[in-house]
Amino acid sequence: VMNKSDLGGQKSKATISAVSEETSVLQISDYADTKFSLKSQMTSAGLDDIVEISGSEFETVGDMLTNLKTLVWNCGDEGEISSSGGSAISSALTNGVNTLIMGGKMGTSINTKAPGLLSYLGLQFQKICYKGFNTQGKVTYTGYSGDPVSNGFDQPATLFYLTPSFKITGLETYPILKH
């Protein structure tokens, strides 16, 4: 409620998202802490004019983005992919959009909330993996020999969640990291 004689008005903080059908690079920001944003890495990789919106906003307008070339669905540490988010990602992939899905709970949330996306990706949930459970989450991620993305990758990390293990069922699906 605003007092009409108060010239100072009301102060508030909000975020406004603007997207047009010409948008070609999009990051879905489904995280509470901006430290999880990949915007600076994406810019360093040569991607310009990166637009950030929420997953629910993308679910609403994603089909209208006819020029979309790159989609990063970033769940950060705590974000999850919903059933409608899984459908939106499947649609983007069907339309040939280069897509990266990432986050601490991403695999588990796709399995429980968007199993259709899991199948579309050529994966089948096997079980929860307890690797790192007895070592305070300490694991080492390694790449696969010959893989163009992860060959030679070898990085220690700390897991904060139990990770799901998947079986590859798709003919065009390949593993890139293991721990």
mmCIF file with all atom_site columns, C-alpha atoms in Angstrom:
data_model
loop_
_atom_site.group_PDB
_atom_site.id
_atom_site.type_symbol
_atom_site.label_atom_id
_atom_site.label_alt_id
_atom_site.label_comp_id
_atom_site.label_asym_id
_atom_site.label_entity_id
_atom_site.label_seq_id
_atom_site.pdbx_PDB_ins_code
_atom_site.Cartn_x
_atom_site.Cartn_y
_atom_site.Cartn_z
_atom_site.occupancy
_atom_site.B_iso_or_equiv
_atom_site.pdbx_formal_charge
_atom_site.auth_seq_id
_atom_site.auth_comp_id
_atom_site.auth_asym_id
_atom_site.auth_atom_id
_atom_site.pdbx_PDB_model_num
ATOM 1   C CA . VAL A 1 1   ? 0.000  0.000   0.000   1.00 0.00 ? 1   VAL A CA 1
ATOM 2   C CA . MET A 1 2   ? 1.430  3.329   -1.023  1.00 0.00 ? 2   MET A CA 1
ATOM 3   C CA . ASN A 1 3   ? 0.608  6.699   0.485   1.00 0.00 ? 3   ASN A CA 1
ATOM 4   C CA . LYS A 1 4   ? -0.261 9.066   -2.395  1.00 0.00 ? 4   LYS A CA 1
ATOM 5   C CA . SER A 1 5   ? 1.292  12.008  -0.555  1.00 0.00 ? 5   SER A CA 1
ATOM 6   C CA . ASP A 1 6   ? 4.621  10.167  -0.115  1.00 0.00 ? 6   ASP A CA 1
ATOM 7   C CA . LEU A 1 7   ? 6.830  11.418  -2.951  1.00 0.00 ? 7   LEU A CA 1
ATOM 8   C CA . GLY A 1 8   ? 9.532  8.878   -2.162  1.00 0.00 ? 8   GLY A CA 1
ATOM 9   C CA . GLY A 1 9   ? 7.423  5.980   -3.374  1.00 0.00 ? 9   GLY A CA 1
ATOM 10  C CA . GLN A 1 10  ? 8.111  2.374   -2.572  1.00 0.00 ? 10  GLN A CA 1
ATOM 11  C CA . LYS A 1 11  ? 11.505 0.760   -2.871  1.00 0.00 ? 11  LYS A CA 1
ATOM 12  C CA . SER A 1 12  ? 11.808 -2.820  -4.007  1.00 0.00 ? 12  SER A CA 1
ATOM 13  C CA . LYS A 1 13  ? 14.217 -5.169  -5.681  1.00 0.00 ? 13  LYS A CA 1
ATOM 14  C CA . ALA A 1 14  ? 13.245 -7.237  -8.712  1.00 0.00 ? 14  ALA A CA 1
ATOM 15  C CA . THR A 1 15  ? 14.678 -8.952  -11.739 1.00 0.00 ? 15  THR A CA 1
ATOM 16  C CA . ILE A 1 16  ? 13.333 -8.325  -15.200 1.00 0.00 ? 16  ILE A CA 1
ATOM 17  C CA . SER A 1 17  ? 14.031 -10.833 -17.965 1.00 0.00 ? 17  SER A CA 1
ATOM 18  C CA . ALA A 1 18  ? 13.851 -9.795  -21.602 1.00 0.00 ? 18  ALA A CA 1
ATOM 19  C CA . VAL A 1 19  ? 14.006 -12.357 -24.364 1.00 0.00 ? 19  VAL A CA 1
ATOM 20  C CA . SER A 1 20  ? 13.362 -12.042 -28.080 1.00 0.00 ? 20  SER A CA 1
ATOM 21  C CA . GLU A 1 21  ? 12.979 -14.658 -30.785 1.00 0.00 ? 21  GLU A CA 1
ATOM 22  C CA . GLU A 1 22  ? 16.444 -13.629 -32.036 1.00 0.00 ? 22  GLU A CA 1
ATOM 23  C CA . THR A 1 23  ? 18.041 -14.898 -28.802 1.00 0.00 ? 23  THR A CA 1
ATOM 24  C CA . SER A 1 24  ? 20.668 -17.460 -29.763 1.00 0.00 ? 24  SER A CA 1
ATOM 25  C CA . VAL A 1 25  ? 22.506 -18.174 -26.472 1.00 0.00 ? 25  VAL A CA 1
ATOM 26  C CA . LEU A 1 26  ? 20.568 -18.868 -23.306 1.00 0.00 ? 26  LEU A CA 1
ATOM 27  C CA . GLN A 1 27  ? 21.496 -19.897 -19.771 1.00 0.00 ? 27  GLN A CA 1
ATOM 28  C CA . ILE A 1 28  ? 18.719 -21.203 -17.573 1.00 0.00 ? 28  ILE A CA 1
ATOM 29  C CA . SER A 1 29  ? 19.675 -20.029 -14.105 1.00 0.00 ? 29  SER A CA 1
ATOM 30  C CA . ASP A 1 30  ? 18.102 -22.460 -11.678 1.00 0.00 ? 30  ASP A CA 1
ATOM 31  C CA . TYR A 1 31  ? 20.448 -21.695 -8.802  1.00 0.00 ? 31  TYR A CA 1
ATOM 32  C CA . ALA A 1 32  ? 20.317 -19.536 -5.697  1.00 0.00 ? 32  ALA A CA 1
ATOM 33  C CA . ASP A 1 33  ? 23.955 -18.383 -5.729  1.00 0.00 ? 33  ASP A CA 1
ATOM 34  C CA . THR A 1 34  ? 25.396 -16.507 -8.734  1.00 0.00 ? 34  THR A CA 1
ATOM 35  C CA . LYS A 1 35  ? 28.754 -18.245 -8.208  1.00 0.00 ? 35  LYS A CA 1
ATOM 36  C CA . PHE A 1 36  ? 27.269 -21.131 -10.230 1.00 0.00 ? 36  PHE A CA 1
ATOM 37  C CA . SER A 1 37  ? 26.712 -18.985 -13.322 1.00 0.00 ? 37  SER A CA 1
ATOM 38  C CA . LEU A 1 38  ? 28.719 -19.990 -16.401 1.00 0.00 ? 38  LEU A CA 1
ATOM 39  C CA . LYS A 1 39  ? 28.191 -16.644 -18.112 1.00 0.00 ? 39  LYS A CA 1
ATOM 40  C CA . SER A 1 40  ? 31.852 -15.548 -17.874 1.00 0.00 ? 40  SER A CA 1
ATOM 41  C CA . GLN A 1 41  ? 33.102 -18.951 -19.111 1.00 0.00 ? 41  GLN A CA 1
ATOM 42  C CA . MET A 1 42  ? 30.608 -18.846 -21.969 1.00 0.00 ? 42  MET A CA 1
ATOM 43  C CA . THR A 1 43  ? 31.782 -15.351 -22.927 1.00 0.00 ? 43  THR A CA 1
ATOM 44  C CA . SER A 1 44  ? 35.422 -16.497 -22.767 1.00 0.00 ? 44  SER A CA 1
ATOM 45  C CA . ALA A 1 45  ? 34.493 -19.348 -25.123 1.00 0.00 ? 45  ALA A CA 1
ATOM 46  C CA . GLY A 1 46  ? 33.249 -16.815 -27.678 1.00 0.00 ? 46  GLY A CA 1
ATOM 47  C CA . LEU A 1 47  ? 29.519 -16.892 -26.968 1.00 0.00 ? 47  LEU A CA 1
ATOM 48  C CA . ASP A 1 48  ? 28.059 -13.369 -26.983 1.00 0.00 ? 48  ASP A CA 1
ATOM 49  C CA . ASP A 1 49  ? 24.762 -11.812 -25.968 1.00 0.00 ? 49  ASP A CA 1
ATOM 50  C CA . ILE A 1 50  ? 23.984 -14.472 -23.377 1.00 0.00 ? 50  ILE A CA 1
ATOM 51  C CA . VAL A 1 51  ? 20.498 -14.156 -21.932 1.00 0.00 ? 51  VAL A CA 1
ATOM 52  C CA . GLU A 1 52  ? 19.699 -15.615 -18.509 1.00 0.00 ? 52  GLU A CA 1
ATOM 53  C CA . ILE A 1 53  ? 16.181 -16.653 -17.536 1.00 0.00 ? 53  ILE A CA 1
ATOM 54  C CA . SER A 1 54  ? 14.605 -19.100 -15.124 1.00 0.00 ? 54  SER A CA 1
ATOM 55  C CA . GLY A 1 55  ? 13.520 -22.602 -16.042 1.00 0.00 ? 55  GLY A CA 1
ATOM 56  C CA . SER A 1 56  ? 9.843  -21.725 -15.667 1.00 0.00 ? 56  SER A CA 1
ATOM 57  C CA . GLU A 1 57  ? 10.302 -18.749 -18.009 1.00 0.00 ? 57  GLU A CA 1
ATOM 58  C CA . PHE A 1 58  ? 11.960 -21.012 -20.587 1.00 0.00 ? 58  PHE A CA 1
ATOM 59  C CA . GLU A 1 59  ? 9.155  -23.553 -20.292 1.00 0.00 ? 59  GLU A CA 1
ATOM 60  C CA . THR A 1 60  ? 6.780  -20.729 -21.259 1.00 0.00 ? 60  THR A CA 1
ATOM 61  C CA . VAL A 1 61  ? 8.736  -19.088 -24.112 1.00 0.00 ? 61  VAL A CA 1
ATOM 62  C CA . GLY A 1 62  ? 11.239 -21.734 -25.256 1.00 0.00 ? 62  GLY A CA 1
ATOM 63  C CA . ASP A 1 63  ? 9.255  -22.799 -28.329 1.00 0.00 ? 63  ASP A CA 1
ATOM 64  C CA . MET A 1 64  ? 9.168  -19.173 -29.518 1.00 0.00 ? 64  MET A CA 1
ATOM 65  C CA . LEU A 1 65  ? 12.974 -18.899 -29.596 1.00 0.00 ? 65  LEU A CA 1
ATOM 66  C CA . THR A 1 66  ? 13.416 -19.944 -33.215 1.00 0.00 ? 66  THR A CA 1
ATOM 67  C CA . ASN A 1 67  ? 17.058 -18.763 -33.420 1.00 0.00 ? 67  ASN A CA 1
ATOM 68  C CA . LEU A 1 68  ? 18.281 -20.583 -30.283 1.00 0.00 ? 68  LEU A CA 1
ATOM 69  C CA . LYS A 1 69  ? 21.642 -22.265 -30.927 1.00 0.00 ? 69  LYS A CA 1
ATOM 70  C CA . THR A 1 70  ? 23.055 -22.861 -27.417 1.00 0.00 ? 70  THR A CA 1
ATOM 71  C CA . LEU A 1 71  ? 21.199 -23.727 -24.207 1.00 0.00 ? 71  LEU A CA 1
ATOM 72  C CA . VAL A 1 72  ? 22.877 -24.179 -20.824 1.00 0.00 ? 72  VAL A CA 1
ATOM 73  C CA . TRP A 1 73  ? 20.421 -25.518 -18.244 1.00 0.00 ? 73  TRP A CA 1
ATOM 74  C CA . ASN A 1 74  ? 22.323 -24.773 -15.057 1.00 0.00 ? 74  ASN A CA 1
ATOM 75  C CA . CYS A 1 75  ? 20.838 -26.258 -11.890 1.00 0.00 ? 75  CYS A CA 1
ATOM 76  C CA . GLY A 1 76  ? 23.716 -25.052 -9.717  1.00 0.00 ? 76  GLY A CA 1
ATOM 77  C CA . ASP A 1 77  ? 24.085 -26.849 -6.413  1.00 0.00 ? 77  ASP A CA 1
ATOM 78  C CA . GLU A 1 78  ? 20.438 -27.287 -5.432  1.00 0.00 ? 78  GLU A CA 1
ATOM 79  C CA . GLY A 1 79  ? 18.267 -26.781 -8.536  1.00 0.00 ? 79  GLY A CA 1
ATOM 80  C CA . GLU A 1 80  ? 16.268 -29.605 -10.079 1.00 0.00 ? 80  GLU A CA 1
ATOM 81  C CA . ILE A 1 81  ? 14.757 -30.325 -13.468 1.00 0.00 ? 81  ILE A CA 1
ATOM 82  C CA . SER A 1 82  ? 10.980 -30.651 -13.430 1.00 0.00 ? 82  SER A CA 1
ATOM 83  C CA . SER A 1 83  ? 8.822  -32.742 -15.729 1.00 0.00 ? 83  SER A CA 1
ATOM 84  C CA . SER A 1 84  ? 7.955  -29.689 -17.838 1.00 0.00 ? 84  SER A CA 1
ATOM 85  C CA . GLY A 1 85  ? 11.625 -28.658 -17.821 1.00 0.00 ? 85  GLY A CA 1
ATOM 86  C CA . GLY A 1 86  ? 12.526 -32.112 -19.121 1.00 0.00 ? 86  GLY A CA 1
ATOM 87  C CA . SER A 1 87  ? 10.009 -31.678 -21.947 1.00 0.00 ? 87  SER A CA 1
ATOM 88  C CA . ALA A 1 88  ? 11.441 -28.246 -22.781 1.00 0.00 ? 88  ALA A CA 1
ATOM 89  C CA . ILE A 1 89  ? 14.980 -29.680 -22.928 1.00 0.00 ? 89  ILE A CA 1
ATOM 90  C CA . SER A 1 90  ? 13.825 -32.582 -25.128 1.00 0.00 ? 90  SER A CA 1
ATOM 91  C CA . SER A 1 91  ? 12.177 -30.083 -27.474 1.00 0.00 ? 91  SER A CA 1
ATOM 92  C CA . ALA A 1 92  ? 15.362 -27.986 -27.676 1.00 0.00 ? 92  ALA A CA 1
ATOM 93  C CA . LEU A 1 93  ? 17.440 -31.086 -28.443 1.00 0.00 ? 93  LEU A CA 1
ATOM 94  C CA . THR A 1 94  ? 14.950 -32.187 -31.105 1.00 0.00 ? 94  THR A CA 1
ATOM 95  C CA . ASN A 1 95  ? 15.328 -28.729 -32.685 1.00 0.00 ? 95  ASN A CA 1
ATOM 96  C CA . GLY A 1 96  ? 19.128 -29.169 -32.877 1.00 0.00 ? 96  GLY A CA 1
ATOM 97  C CA . VAL A 1 97  ? 20.024 -26.790 -30.042 1.00 0.00 ? 97  VAL A CA 1
ATOM 98  C CA . ASN A 1 98  ? 23.482 -27.458 -28.516 1.00 0.00 ? 98  ASN A CA 1
ATOM 99  C CA . THR A 1 99  ? 22.533 -28.218 -24.920 1.00 0.00 ? 99  THR A CA 1
ATOM 100 C CA . LEU A 1 100 ? 24.448 -28.588 -21.654 1.00 0.00 ? 100 LEU A CA 1
ATOM 101 C CA . ILE A 1 101 ? 22.568 -29.792 -18.569 1.00 0.00 ? 101 ILE A CA 1
ATOM 102 C CA . MET A 1 102 ? 24.460 -29.476 -15.295 1.00 0.00 ? 102 MET A CA 1
ATOM 103 C CA . GLY A 1 103 ? 24.049 -29.364 -11.542 1.00 0.00 ? 103 GLY A CA 1
ATOM 104 C CA . GLY A 1 104 ? 24.487 -31.177 -8.275  1.00 0.00 ? 104 GLY A CA 1
ATOM 105 C CA . LYS A 1 105 ? 21.033 -32.801 -8.296  1.00 0.00 ? 105 LYS A CA 1
ATOM 106 C CA . MET A 1 106 ? 20.540 -32.864 -12.069 1.00 0.00 ? 106 MET A CA 1
ATOM 107 C CA . GLY A 1 107 ? 20.833 -36.641 -12.600 1.00 0.00 ? 107 GLY A CA 1
ATOM 108 C CA . THR A 1 108 ? 18.623 -37.522 -9.659  1.00 0.00 ? 108 THR A CA 1
ATOM 109 C CA . SER A 1 109 ? 15.937 -34.967 -10.533 1.00 0.00 ? 109 SER A CA 1
ATOM 110 C CA . ILE A 1 110 ? 15.795 -36.082 -14.178 1.00 0.00 ? 110 ILE A CA 1
ATOM 111 C CA . ASN A 1 111 ? 15.395 -39.675 -13.025 1.00 0.00 ? 111 ASN A CA 1
ATOM 112 C CA . THR A 1 112 ? 12.560 -38.902 -10.596 1.00 0.00 ? 112 THR A CA 1
ATOM 113 C CA . LYS A 1 113 ? 10.807 -35.951 -12.277 1.00 0.00 ? 113 LYS A CA 1
ATOM 114 C CA . ALA A 1 114 ? 11.609 -36.182 -16.002 1.00 0.00 ? 114 ALA A CA 1
ATOM 115 C CA . PRO A 1 115 ? 12.275 -39.842 -16.860 1.00 0.00 ? 115 PRO A CA 1
ATOM 116 C CA . GLY A 1 116 ? 11.182 -39.192 -20.448 1.00 0.00 ? 116 GLY A CA 1
ATOM 117 C CA . LEU A 1 117 ? 14.215 -36.916 -20.854 1.00 0.00 ? 117 LEU A CA 1
ATOM 118 C CA . LEU A 1 118 ? 16.438 -39.640 -19.414 1.00 0.00 ? 118 LEU A CA 1
ATOM 119 C CA . SER A 1 119 ? 15.184 -42.058 -22.046 1.00 0.00 ? 119 SER A CA 1
ATOM 120 C CA . TYR A 1 120 ? 15.526 -39.393 -24.764 1.00 0.00 ? 120 TYR A CA 1
ATOM 121 C CA . LEU A 1 121 ? 19.182 -38.938 -23.736 1.00 0.00 ? 121 LEU A CA 1
ATOM 122 C CA . GLY A 1 122 ? 19.767 -42.684 -24.135 1.00 0.00 ? 122 GLY A CA 1
ATOM 123 C CA . LEU A 1 123 ? 20.205 -43.394 -20.432 1.00 0.00 ? 123 LEU A CA 1
ATOM 124 C CA . GLN A 1 124 ? 18.640 -45.767 -17.942 1.00 0.00 ? 124 GLN A CA 1
ATOM 125 C CA . PHE A 1 125 ? 18.890 -45.273 -14.171 1.00 0.00 ? 125 PHE A CA 1
ATOM 126 C CA . GLN A 1 126 ? 20.704 -48.178 -12.486 1.00 0.00 ? 126 GLN A CA 1
ATOM 127 C CA . LYS A 1 127 ? 21.180 -47.286 -8.813  1.00 0.00 ? 127 LYS A CA 1
ATOM 128 C CA . ILE A 1 128 ? 22.566 -44.696 -6.451  1.00 0.00 ? 128 ILE A CA 1
ATOM 129 C CA . CYS A 1 129 ? 26.374 -44.758 -6.421  1.00 0.00 ? 129 CYS A CA 1
ATOM 130 C CA . TYR A 1 130 ? 28.071 -44.669 -3.022  1.00 0.00 ? 130 TYR A CA 1
ATOM 131 C CA . LYS A 1 131 ? 31.513 -43.809 -4.419  1.00 0.00 ? 131 LYS A CA 1
ATOM 132 C CA . GLY A 1 132 ? 33.034 -41.172 -2.136  1.00 0.00 ? 132 GLY A CA 1
ATOM 133 C CA . PHE A 1 133 ? 30.500 -41.822 0.629   1.00 0.00 ? 133 PHE A CA 1
ATOM 134 C CA . ASN A 1 134 ? 33.077 -43.158 3.109   1.00 0.00 ? 134 ASN A CA 1
ATOM 135 C CA . THR A 1 135 ? 35.775 -40.655 2.116   1.00 0.00 ? 135 THR A CA 1
ATOM 136 C CA . GLN A 1 136 ? 33.924 -37.398 2.917   1.00 0.00 ? 136 GLN A CA 1
ATOM 137 C CA . GLY A 1 137 ? 32.901 -37.179 -0.734  1.00 0.00 ? 137 GLY A CA 1
ATOM 138 C CA . LYS A 1 138 ? 36.480 -37.146 -2.078  1.00 0.00 ? 138 LYS A CA 1
ATOM 139 C CA . VAL A 1 139 ? 36.614 -38.571 -5.604  1.00 0.00 ? 139 VAL A CA 1
ATOM 140 C CA . THR A 1 140 ? 38.601 -38.014 -8.784  1.00 0.00 ? 140 THR A CA 1
ATOM 141 C CA . TYR A 1 141 ? 36.840 -37.365 -12.075 1.00 0.00 ? 141 TYR A CA 1
ATOM 142 C CA . THR A 1 142 ? 38.613 -38.825 -15.076 1.00 0.00 ? 142 THR A CA 1
ATOM 143 C CA . GLY A 1 143 ? 37.850 -38.648 -18.758 1.00 0.00 ? 143 GLY A CA 1
ATOM 144 C CA . TYR A 1 144 ? 37.605 -41.417 -21.309 1.00 0.00 ? 144 TYR A CA 1
ATOM 145 C CA . SER A 1 145 ? 40.568 -42.117 -23.546 1.00 0.00 ? 145 SER A CA 1
ATOM 146 C CA . GLY A 1 146 ? 39.884 -40.935 -27.085 1.00 0.00 ? 146 GLY A CA 1
ATOM 147 C CA . ASP A 1 147 ? 36.896 -38.774 -26.129 1.00 0.00 ? 147 ASP A CA 1
ATOM 148 C CA . PRO A 1 148 ? 37.213 -35.353 -27.811 1.00 0.00 ? 148 PRO A CA 1
ATOM 149 C CA . VAL A 1 149 ? 35.925 -33.536 -24.697 1.00 0.00 ? 149 VAL A CA 1
ATOM 150 C CA . SER A 1 150 ? 37.306 -35.397 -21.697 1.00 0.00 ? 150 SER A CA 1
ATOM 151 C CA . ASN A 1 151 ? 40.409 -37.257 -22.942 1.00 0.00 ? 151 ASN A CA 1
ATOM 152 C CA . GLY A 1 152 ? 43.169 -36.583 -20.410 1.00 0.00 ? 152 GLY A CA 1
ATOM 153 C CA . PHE A 1 153 ? 40.843 -34.971 -17.840 1.00 0.00 ? 153 PHE A CA 1
ATOM 154 C CA . ASP A 1 154 ? 41.839 -35.906 -14.281 1.00 0.00 ? 154 ASP A CA 1
ATOM 155 C CA . GLN A 1 155 ? 40.515 -33.698 -11.476 1.00 0.00 ? 155 GLN A CA 1
ATOM 156 C CA . PRO A 1 156 ? 39.933 -34.291 -7.757  1.00 0.00 ? 156 PRO A CA 1
ATOM 157 C CA . ALA A 1 157 ? 36.555 -33.160 -6.477  1.00 0.00 ? 157 ALA A CA 1
ATOM 158 C CA . THR A 1 158 ? 34.295 -33.309 -3.444  1.00 0.00 ? 158 THR A CA 1
ATOM 159 C CA . LEU A 1 159 ? 30.793 -34.730 -3.841  1.00 0.00 ? 159 LEU A CA 1
ATOM 160 C CA . PHE A 1 160 ? 28.071 -33.275 -1.671  1.00 0.00 ? 160 PHE A CA 1
ATOM 161 C CA . TYR A 1 161 ? 25.367 -35.678 -2.843  1.00 0.00 ? 161 TYR A CA 1
ATOM 162 C CA . LEU A 1 162 ? 25.216 -39.338 -3.711  1.00 0.00 ? 162 LEU A CA 1
ATOM 163 C CA . THR A 1 163 ? 25.269 -39.606 -7.479  1.00 0.00 ? 163 THR A CA 1
ATOM 164 C CA . PRO A 1 164 ? 23.101 -41.831 -9.637  1.00 0.00 ? 164 PRO A CA 1
ATOM 165 C CA . SER A 1 165 ? 24.673 -44.381 -11.940 1.00 0.00 ? 165 SER A CA 1
ATOM 166 C CA . PHE A 1 166 ? 23.246 -44.800 -15.419 1.00 0.00 ? 166 PHE A CA 1
ATOM 167 C CA . LYS A 1 167 ? 23.434 -47.423 -18.125 1.00 0.00 ? 167 LYS A CA 1
ATOM 168 C CA . ILE A 1 168 ? 23.855 -46.184 -21.680 1.00 0.00 ? 168 ILE A CA 1
ATOM 169 C CA . THR A 1 169 ? 21.005 -47.427 -23.859 1.00 0.00 ? 169 THR A CA 1
ATOM 170 C CA . GLY A 1 170 ? 21.196 -45.003 -26.797 1.00 0.00 ? 170 GLY A CA 1
ATOM 171 C CA . LEU A 1 171 ? 23.238 -45.647 -29.927 1.00 0.00 ? 171 LEU A CA 1
ATOM 172 C CA . GLU A 1 172 ? 24.389 -41.996 -29.973 1.00 0.00 ? 172 GLU A CA 1
ATOM 173 C CA . THR A 1 173 ? 25.128 -41.716 -26.237 1.00 0.00 ? 173 THR A CA 1
ATOM 174 C CA . TYR A 1 174 ? 28.694 -41.890 -24.940 1.00 0.00 ? 174 TYR A CA 1
ATOM 175 C CA . PRO A 1 175 ? 30.208 -41.526 -21.462 1.00 0.00 ? 175 PRO A CA 1
ATOM 176 C CA . ILE A 1 176 ? 32.597 -38.611 -20.975 1.00 0.00 ? 176 ILE A CA 1
ATOM 177 C CA . LEU A 1 177 ? 33.430 -38.619 -17.222 1.00 0.00 ? 177 LEU A CA 1
ATOM 178 C CA . LYS A 1 178 ? 33.683 -41.227 -14.487 1.00 0.00 ? 178 LYS A CA 1
ATOM 179 C CA . HIS A 1 179 ? 34.556 -41.073 -10.814 1.00 0.00 ? 179 HIS A CA 1
#
